[in-house]
């Protein structure tokens, strides 16, 4: 028997409306036939009657059902027509297209977090609210003047932002490019999407880090790409296998996140960077370098990007503001040769026609403002504190059961559980204890790994959070041993 | 011989850098070999030497070439490697993927407009700057507070905006929906994109109006859809052929822009709306209703959307702020059944991960503010004025050569040239006369049609603009007759 899912973020009444629509579309209730009474349905689905009233209102708004005063609610007849008409089979349509649904684990965590604010969140891969420069952004916004045109009318993005970015990349990342080699995107997610959609074709083979960033994995699958994995260890991705992979599967592109990788937090070793560039150069293989986290480096200097190497001709470079300032601005960028920029910007136009000017104005100003350096300093200090608190709490509460390398930058800590556990069992147990993490298998690793985004919870919640997590781990380990 | 394109919006130096990169990639200049001197190249390409210096700087930044003091500029050798390495063949990559390039006519017009601000623009399908509520938006922005979370964290878009939209759709469009049936998109362009990507599969057949909105046409082609056309006359699209088309080609979806259509400006007749809904209902065929222009109606009432009909169960409804307020906000929406919303929002996440909050905050406030109705009143008044000026000028300067119906809403006037002309000849001539329009063939019509977006030029430029256009038409007609 179908029941509404109380842990879903979709309101119950909509789940019910959806279910009824499905039954109507399937012919379970035919045009003109009466529907069960509100009371009956409320019983059936184990909800309040008011929820059924809401669901019926929704269906009525969509013209699926009709009620007349004093008579039962019925499936619409579409009066005045010779034959009964039915709505399109929406749920069938929703199964079309090339997009695969996102990872169920992530949906589950997301829904749990939406449902229960007391869950301590080590799962969402982003900064806690108080690490975002909210006041600074508000200060800048107050002084922003919305000027729709003509400067913003470029297919590549708001020209002042691209100029500010060229200066930024030069100053902070040692990358030397003209503003016309930069395309603005809705976060680096869109940059990745554009690359897979415009520079590759379904069936193409790509090499990815194992483990690596989930949403790129689902996106690659949706794009019909064949993925081959290069293992990541504590010095980052291992480049030795690249040549063999390439020869064997005709790899057409390599995706890496070299500095403080998501999810492992590792920094790609200098020697490996050299070898990677060298191999890619010889194979004429494009490297997509996803450089999200470098500026968070806890040491003195940010590690250089591959793109900054003097001969980094193989690199498409992408970055964004999301992990160092405000993901709500949705400002990302891609640095690429002119032919690639042209192609991507042309396609981008078909997808969403253009850019929202205001976030671009704000980003340009923030980047060049006196706020930027102090913000980054504060961010680094807070991240170090959070990392230390997390590592300490892990040692204290779980020292005998886990293994991890202390990250030197980024937002994430990658933690291996030594005894055997079931990922889904552990996640369920953790959510029951009101703490969230992401199981490593989501990123393509074997079982028994957790990604802990220590940047996300508030500092004072970290120790209690890890303590809850420890309880969950112990329960799951015990269960696995039984 | 290749030369830079001076009418292109790509800077000359980048065109040259691109060309050289191409030649290097093709092996024309091999690794380590010297490149022509700056002076020599300047002569060859007929540009200033400083332009070549810029192009070389660009290539050097990308590591493609190297210069040492006192010696010639050379193609990079990638020293320290046993074999010469080459950059990836970027231009080949840029030919991949499913996106077809956008229409050349449009690119050409775009570049001309960017190049020469004295061109009077009847081509860009949007409002003139002074019709956008820029001051109102600035006023609202000054009072906006950027609040990253948690309210904005919905996969469907900023909840307050969805609530404001539900009220807006009820009040202005007679559409009764809950906020959870609304997905926010980056303009209606993204709504169309999501529909084609998620609800249809390559090879599926769709029915479209002929003529119809260009960027949707290229997008449909890129998505691998087969398009079948339903002709539009002065009462809008003709629904009679739908059933036959459907039976013959298994049409899976119908796309219409019923009220003040782009490009023809026509309003779909009430009887036809009924017939369309009836036919679609019987066939269980989804109609995608693109409702951009209704609120501009010059008469007393906005024509109702298909979606407002009591039995509009077949309709996916999309709209945006672009044509009635500010396209720079990039705020669009789609109203759909729950199963469809779920599918689209899930896929959207893979494309760009989320929403920029600020434009959504602004749109929500603007929509519900005391600014909205006065803005719409002013917009309508100004559009009527511009339409009248355009129609009068056409009659005066071209009365003997053209035929058109005076639109009752929207931004566009569709104009047929009676004698034979060549579209490309006419466009070239018009641009030479410093006036721009879009040839009808871009929208899939036969030759000899022009779309004139009277909303776009400033009011005082309309009469001189049409006078220039008249000169161009007469020249092109004469040329065709010779
Ligand atoms: C490695 C990596 N790349 C890209 C992204 C996408 O982020 P955004 O689109 O916000 O820039 C993320 C977000 O988690 C990430 O971790
Ligand atoms: C009929 C129609 N639909 C959709 C769009 C896309 O506009 P936007 O994405 O700005 O809402 C346009 C823009 O010209 C249009 O004319």
mmCIF file of C-alpha atoms in Angstrom, chain A residues 10-11 13-14 18 21 25 58 61-64 78 81-83 85-91 93-102 107 110 126-127 129 134 137-138 141-142 144-146 148-149 153-155 176-178 180-181 186 189-190 193 197-202 204 213 215 218-219 222 252-253 277-278 281-282 284-286 307 310-316 326 328-330 335-340 342-343 346-347 349-359 362 456, chain B residues 10-11 13-14 18 21 25 58 61-64 78 81-83 85-91 93-102 107 110 126-127 129 134 137-138 141-142 144-146 148-149 153-155 176-178 180-181 186 189-190 193 197-202 204 213 215 218-219 222 252-253 277-278 281-282 284-286 307 310-316 326 328-330 335-340 342-343 346-347 349-359 362 456:
data_model
loop_
_atom_site.group_PDB
_atom_site.id
_atom_site.type_symbol
_atom_site.label_atom_id
_atom_site.label_comp_id
_atom_site.label_asym_id
_atom_site.label_seq_id
_atom_site.Cartn_x
_atom_site.Cartn_y
_atom_site.Cartn_z
ATOM 1 C CA UNK A 10 7.871 17.366 -0.711
ATOM 2 C CA UNK A 11 4.835 18.418 1.324
ATOM 3 C CA UNK A 13 -0.456 17.054 0.448
ATOM 4 C CA UNK A 14 1.528 17.325 -2.784
ATOM 5 C CA UNK A 18 0.704 13.427 -7.147
ATOM 6 C CA UNK A 21 -2.964 12.193 -10.381
ATOM 7 C CA UNK A 25 -3.748 8.972 -15.375
ATOM 8 C CA UNK A 58 -4.296 21.286 -5.843
ATOM 9 C CA UNK A 61 -6.410 23.938 -9.666
ATOM 10 C CA UNK A 62 -4.913 21.699 -12.304
ATOM 11 C CA UNK A 63 -8.366 20.887 -13.631
ATOM 12 C CA UNK A 64 -8.037 17.222 -12.823
ATOM 13 C CA UNK A 78 -14.160 17.678 -19.786
ATOM 14 C CA UNK A 81 -16.466 17.001 -25.661
ATOM 15 C CA UNK A 82 -17.583 13.961 -27.470
ATOM 16 C CA UNK A 83 -14.949 11.732 -25.991
ATOM 17 C CA UNK A 85 -10.167 13.448 -22.385
ATOM 18 C CA UNK A 86 -7.356 12.665 -19.999
ATOM 19 C CA UNK A 87 -4.357 14.657 -18.913
ATOM 20 C CA UNK A 88 -1.026 13.759 -20.487
ATOM 21 C CA UNK A 89 0.765 10.946 -18.719
ATOM 22 C CA UNK A 90 3.058 13.330 -16.909
ATOM 23 C CA UNK A 91 4.866 10.705 -14.906
ATOM 24 C CA UNK A 93 7.153 12.192 -19.567
ATOM 25 C CA UNK A 94 9.145 12.683 -16.390
ATOM 26 C CA UNK A 95 10.996 9.465 -17.142
ATOM 27 C CA UNK A 96 12.344 10.843 -20.416
ATOM 28 C CA UNK A 97 15.488 12.647 -21.378
ATOM 29 C CA UNK A 98 19.123 12.073 -20.699
ATOM 30 C CA UNK A 99 19.347 13.177 -17.082
ATOM 31 C CA UNK A 100 19.815 10.469 -14.540
ATOM 32 C CA UNK A 101 18.304 11.204 -11.162
ATOM 33 C CA UNK A 102 20.719 12.382 -8.497
ATOM 34 C CA UNK A 107 18.387 13.181 -1.553
ATOM 35 C CA UNK A 110 18.906 16.623 2.097
ATOM 36 C CA UNK A 126 29.718 24.306 1.854
ATOM 37 C CA UNK A 127 30.596 27.001 4.358
ATOM 38 C CA UNK A 129 26.479 30.826 7.233
ATOM 39 C CA UNK A 134 27.175 38.472 4.373
ATOM 40 C CA UNK A 137 27.945 41.697 0.445
ATOM 41 C CA UNK A 138 25.122 43.743 1.905
ATOM 42 C CA UNK A 141 24.768 45.733 -2.560
ATOM 43 C CA UNK A 142 23.579 48.932 -0.931
ATOM 44 C CA UNK A 144 25.233 48.888 -6.302
ATOM 45 C CA UNK A 145 23.354 50.521 -9.106
ATOM 46 C CA UNK A 146 21.511 48.177 -11.426
ATOM 47 C CA UNK A 148 21.002 46.820 -17.348
ATOM 48 C CA UNK A 149 23.065 47.686 -20.443
ATOM 49 C CA UNK A 153 25.432 42.489 -22.865
ATOM 50 C CA UNK A 154 28.411 40.301 -23.620
ATOM 51 C CA UNK A 155 27.893 36.613 -24.273
ATOM 52 C CA UNK A 176 47.911 35.263 -16.818
ATOM 53 C CA UNK A 177 44.895 35.718 -19.072
ATOM 54 C CA UNK A 178 42.935 38.387 -20.828
ATOM 55 C CA UNK A 180 38.224 37.658 -23.162
ATOM 56 C CA UNK A 181 39.530 34.211 -22.231
ATOM 57 C CA UNK A 186 26.408 29.932 -12.811
ATOM 58 C CA UNK A 189 28.788 23.386 -11.808
ATOM 59 C CA UNK A 190 27.597 25.088 -14.983
ATOM 60 C CA UNK A 193 28.059 21.054 -17.485
ATOM 61 C CA UNK A 197 27.730 19.095 -23.220
ATOM 62 C CA UNK A 198 29.775 21.046 -25.738
ATOM 63 C CA UNK A 199 33.250 19.545 -25.914
ATOM 64 C CA UNK A 200 32.401 15.883 -25.530
ATOM 65 C CA UNK A 201 29.871 13.575 -27.127
ATOM 66 C CA UNK A 202 27.906 10.691 -25.641
ATOM 67 C CA UNK A 204 33.329 9.511 -25.125
ATOM 68 C CA UNK A 213 32.938 15.143 -6.599
ATOM 69 C CA UNK A 215 27.492 15.985 -8.778
ATOM 70 C CA UNK A 218 26.062 12.117 -11.993
ATOM 71 C CA UNK A 219 26.454 14.782 -14.629
ATOM 72 C CA UNK A 222 23.793 11.861 -17.651
ATOM 73 C CA UNK A 252 39.304 12.295 -24.368
ATOM 74 C CA UNK A 253 39.519 14.426 -21.228
ATOM 75 C CA UNK A 277 50.982 17.933 -17.118
ATOM 76 C CA UNK A 278 53.747 16.136 -18.923
ATOM 77 C CA UNK A 281 50.931 17.239 -22.941
ATOM 78 C CA UNK A 282 52.310 14.201 -24.697
ATOM 79 C CA UNK A 284 47.419 16.070 -26.240
ATOM 80 C CA UNK A 285 44.813 15.349 -23.587
ATOM 81 C CA UNK A 286 42.824 18.269 -22.150
ATOM 82 C CA UNK A 307 47.130 26.293 -15.082
ATOM 83 C CA UNK A 310 54.464 27.888 -17.661
ATOM 84 C CA UNK A 311 53.460 25.222 -20.101
ATOM 85 C CA UNK A 312 49.945 24.520 -18.944
ATOM 86 C CA UNK A 313 48.559 24.543 -22.452
ATOM 87 C CA UNK A 314 46.441 21.491 -21.791
ATOM 88 C CA UNK A 315 44.340 23.006 -19.060
ATOM 89 C CA UNK A 316 40.771 24.280 -18.964
ATOM 90 C CA UNK A 326 29.052 32.927 -1.088
ATOM 91 C CA UNK A 328 24.299 32.031 -3.155
ATOM 92 C CA UNK A 329 25.827 34.393 -5.695
ATOM 93 C CA UNK A 330 26.258 31.538 -8.185
ATOM 94 C CA UNK A 335 39.400 30.068 -18.500
ATOM 95 C CA UNK A 336 39.884 28.546 -21.929
ATOM 96 C CA UNK A 337 41.279 29.117 -25.407
ATOM 97 C CA UNK A 338 39.222 31.369 -27.666
ATOM 98 C CA UNK A 339 37.699 28.580 -29.757
ATOM 99 C CA UNK A 340 36.412 26.854 -26.628
ATOM 100 C CA UNK A 342 33.211 30.810 -28.265
ATOM 101 C CA UNK A 343 31.623 27.395 -28.368
ATOM 102 C CA UNK A 346 27.140 30.185 -27.803
ATOM 103 C CA UNK A 347 25.625 27.041 -26.260
ATOM 104 C CA UNK A 349 22.801 31.194 -24.717
ATOM 105 C CA UNK A 350 20.517 28.355 -25.762
ATOM 106 C CA UNK A 351 20.352 27.128 -22.189
ATOM 107 C CA UNK A 352 19.469 30.267 -20.318
ATOM 108 C CA UNK A 353 19.853 33.215 -22.652
ATOM 109 C CA UNK A 354 22.098 35.322 -20.461
ATOM 110 C CA UNK A 355 23.285 36.493 -17.129
ATOM 111 C CA UNK A 356 21.785 38.041 -14.110
ATOM 112 C CA UNK A 357 23.712 41.284 -13.833
ATOM 113 C CA UNK A 358 23.416 42.024 -10.145
ATOM 114 C CA UNK A 359 25.328 39.076 -8.659
ATOM 115 C CA UNK A 362 28.480 42.379 -6.529
ATOM 116 C CA UNK A 456 29.605 23.455 7.579
ATOM 117 C CA UNK B 10 35.584 39.171 -30.883
ATOM 118 C CA UNK B 11 38.560 41.530 -30.579
ATOM 119 C CA UNK B 13 43.886 40.364 -31.483
ATOM 120 C CA UNK B 14 41.951 37.367 -30.158
ATOM 121 C CA UNK B 18 42.928 31.962 -32.311
ATOM 122 C CA UNK B 21 46.664 28.588 -32.316
ATOM 123 C CA UNK B 25 47.584 22.803 -33.592
ATOM 124 C CA UNK B 58 47.738 35.987 -25.306
ATOM 125 C CA UNK B 61 49.889 33.367 -21.479
ATOM 126 C CA UNK B 62 48.447 30.092 -22.689
ATOM 127 C CA UNK B 63 51.961 28.654 -22.951
ATOM 128 C CA UNK B 64 51.660 28.124 -26.675
ATOM 129 C CA UNK B 78 57.974 21.959 -23.751
ATOM 130 C CA UNK B 81 60.462 16.304 -22.179
ATOM 131 C CA UNK B 82 61.693 13.588 -24.404
ATOM 132 C CA UNK B 83 59.066 14.113 -27.045
ATOM 133 C CA UNK B 85 54.171 17.885 -26.774
ATOM 134 C CA UNK B 86 51.355 19.788 -28.366
ATOM 135 C CA UNK B 87 48.257 21.412 -26.939
ATOM 136 C CA UNK B 88 45.003 19.529 -27.294
ATOM 137 C CA UNK B 89 43.271 20.144 -30.577
ATOM 138 C CA UNK B 90 40.851 22.585 -29.029
ATOM 139 C CA UNK B 91 39.070 23.493 -32.222
ATOM 140 C CA UNK B 93 36.834 19.581 -29.233
ATOM 141 C CA UNK B 94 34.791 22.674 -29.929
ATOM 142 C CA UNK B 95 33.045 20.800 -32.728
ATOM 143 C CA UNK B 96 31.722 18.160 -30.325
ATOM 144 C CA UNK B 97 28.546 17.796 -28.362
ATOM 145 C CA UNK B 98 24.925 18.131 -29.213
ATOM 146 C CA UNK B 99 24.594 21.893 -29.445
ATOM 147 C CA UNK B 100 24.135 23.322 -32.868
ATOM 148 C CA UNK B 101 25.561 26.791 -33.306
ATOM 149 C CA UNK B 102 23.056 29.629 -33.179
ATOM 150 C CA UNK B 107 25.193 36.510 -34.769
ATOM 151 C CA UNK B 110 24.500 41.095 -32.814
ATOM 152 C CA UNK B 126 13.456 43.207 -25.769
ATOM 153 C CA UNK B 127 12.431 46.455 -24.143
ATOM 154 C CA UNK B 129 16.370 50.624 -21.476
ATOM 155 C CA UNK B 134 15.529 50.560 -13.330
ATOM 156 C CA UNK B 137 14.750 47.975 -8.961
ATOM 157 C CA UNK B 138 17.466 50.132 -7.491
ATOM 158 C CA UNK B 141 17.857 46.637 -4.063
ATOM 159 C CA UNK B 142 18.922 49.329 -1.604
ATOM 160 C CA UNK B 144 17.367 44.219 0.176
ATOM 161 C CA UNK B 145 19.274 42.210 2.722
ATOM 162 C CA UNK B 146 21.237 39.267 1.368
ATOM 163 C CA UNK B 148 21.890 33.234 2.174
ATOM 164 C CA UNK B 149 19.884 30.579 4.021
ATOM 165 C CA UNK B 153 17.714 26.422 -0.057
ATOM 166 C CA UNK B 154 14.829 24.889 -1.938
ATOM 167 C CA UNK B 155 15.477 23.005 -5.144
ATOM 168 C CA UNK B 176 -4.669 28.928 -9.402
ATOM 169 C CA UNK B 177 -1.605 27.083 -8.136
ATOM 170 C CA UNK B 178 0.312 26.400 -4.999
ATOM 171 C CA UNK B 180 5.096 24.109 -4.788
ATOM 172 C CA UNK B 181 3.867 23.752 -8.352
ATOM 173 C CA UNK B 186 16.916 31.495 -15.347
ATOM 174 C CA UNK B 189 14.705 30.111 -21.881
ATOM 175 C CA UNK B 190 15.916 27.757 -19.163
ATOM 176 C CA UNK B 193 15.633 23.995 -22.080
ATOM 177 C CA UNK B 197 16.146 17.946 -21.926
ATOM 178 C CA UNK B 198 14.096 16.197 -19.269
ATOM 179 C CA UNK B 199 10.678 15.411 -20.694
ATOM 180 C CA UNK B 200 11.633 14.520 -24.235
ATOM 181 C CA UNK B 201 14.275 12.304 -25.792
ATOM 182 C CA UNK B 202 16.279 12.759 -28.983
ATOM 183 C CA UNK B 204 10.902 12.664 -30.385
ATOM 184 C CA UNK B 213 10.696 32.005 -31.484
ATOM 185 C CA UNK B 215 16.163 30.408 -29.831
ATOM 186 C CA UNK B 218 17.786 26.090 -32.334
ATOM 187 C CA UNK B 219 17.384 24.525 -28.924
ATOM 188 C CA UNK B 222 20.184 20.766 -30.560
ATOM 189 C CA UNK B 252 4.833 14.185 -28.143
ATOM 190 C CA UNK B 253 4.459 17.856 -27.258
ATOM 191 C CA UNK B 277 -7.180 22.542 -25.641
ATOM 192 C CA UNK B 278 -9.841 20.143 -26.765
ATOM 193 C CA UNK B 281 -6.953 16.841 -24.262
ATOM 194 C CA UNK B 282 -8.215 14.112 -26.530
ATOM 195 C CA UNK B 284 -3.367 13.469 -24.144
ATOM 196 C CA UNK B 285 -0.791 15.774 -25.680
ATOM 197 C CA UNK B 286 1.065 18.205 -23.395
ATOM 198 C CA UNK B 307 -3.634 27.480 -18.422
ATOM 199 C CA UNK B 310 -10.968 25.378 -16.257
ATOM 200 C CA UNK B 311 -9.841 22.207 -17.915
ATOM 201 C CA UNK B 312 -6.290 23.151 -18.828
ATOM 202 C CA UNK B 313 -4.860 19.904 -17.542
ATOM 203 C CA UNK B 314 -2.645 19.543 -20.584
ATOM 204 C CA UNK B 315 -0.646 22.703 -20.055
ATOM 205 C CA UNK B 316 2.875 23.329 -18.824
ATOM 206 C CA UNK B 326 13.940 43.469 -16.683
ATOM 207 C CA UNK B 328 18.759 41.363 -16.699
ATOM 208 C CA UNK B 329 17.197 39.747 -13.628
ATOM 209 C CA UNK B 330 16.896 36.419 -15.453
ATOM 210 C CA UNK B 335 4.050 25.814 -13.526
ATOM 211 C CA UNK B 336 3.680 22.055 -13.783
ATOM 212 C CA UNK B 337 2.348 18.943 -12.066
ATOM 213 C CA UNK B 338 4.394 17.672 -9.135
ATOM 214 C CA UNK B 339 6.044 14.791 -10.990
ATOM 215 C CA UNK B 340 7.312 17.173 -13.665
ATOM 216 C CA UNK B 342 10.430 17.116 -9.318
ATOM 217 C CA UNK B 343 12.125 15.877 -12.443
ATOM 218 C CA UNK B 346 16.504 17.504 -9.944
ATOM 219 C CA UNK B 347 18.072 17.913 -13.384
ATOM 220 C CA UNK B 349 20.738 20.873 -9.977
ATOM 221 C CA UNK B 350 23.124 18.973 -12.221
ATOM 222 C CA UNK B 351 23.248 21.911 -14.611
ATOM 223 C CA UNK B 352 23.997 24.767 -12.289
ATOM 224 C CA UNK B 353 23.558 23.587 -8.726
ATOM 225 C CA UNK B 354 21.237 26.319 -7.551
ATOM 226 C CA UNK B 355 19.941 29.809 -7.646
ATOM 227 C CA UNK B 356 21.322 33.231 -7.221
ATOM 228 C CA UNK B 357 19.274 34.561 -4.315
ATOM 229 C CA UNK B 358 19.475 38.282 -4.892
ATOM 230 C CA UNK B 359 17.622 38.600 -8.211
ATOM 231 C CA UNK B 362 14.331 41.632 -5.915
ATOM 232 C CA UNK B 456 13.443 48.279 -28.552
#
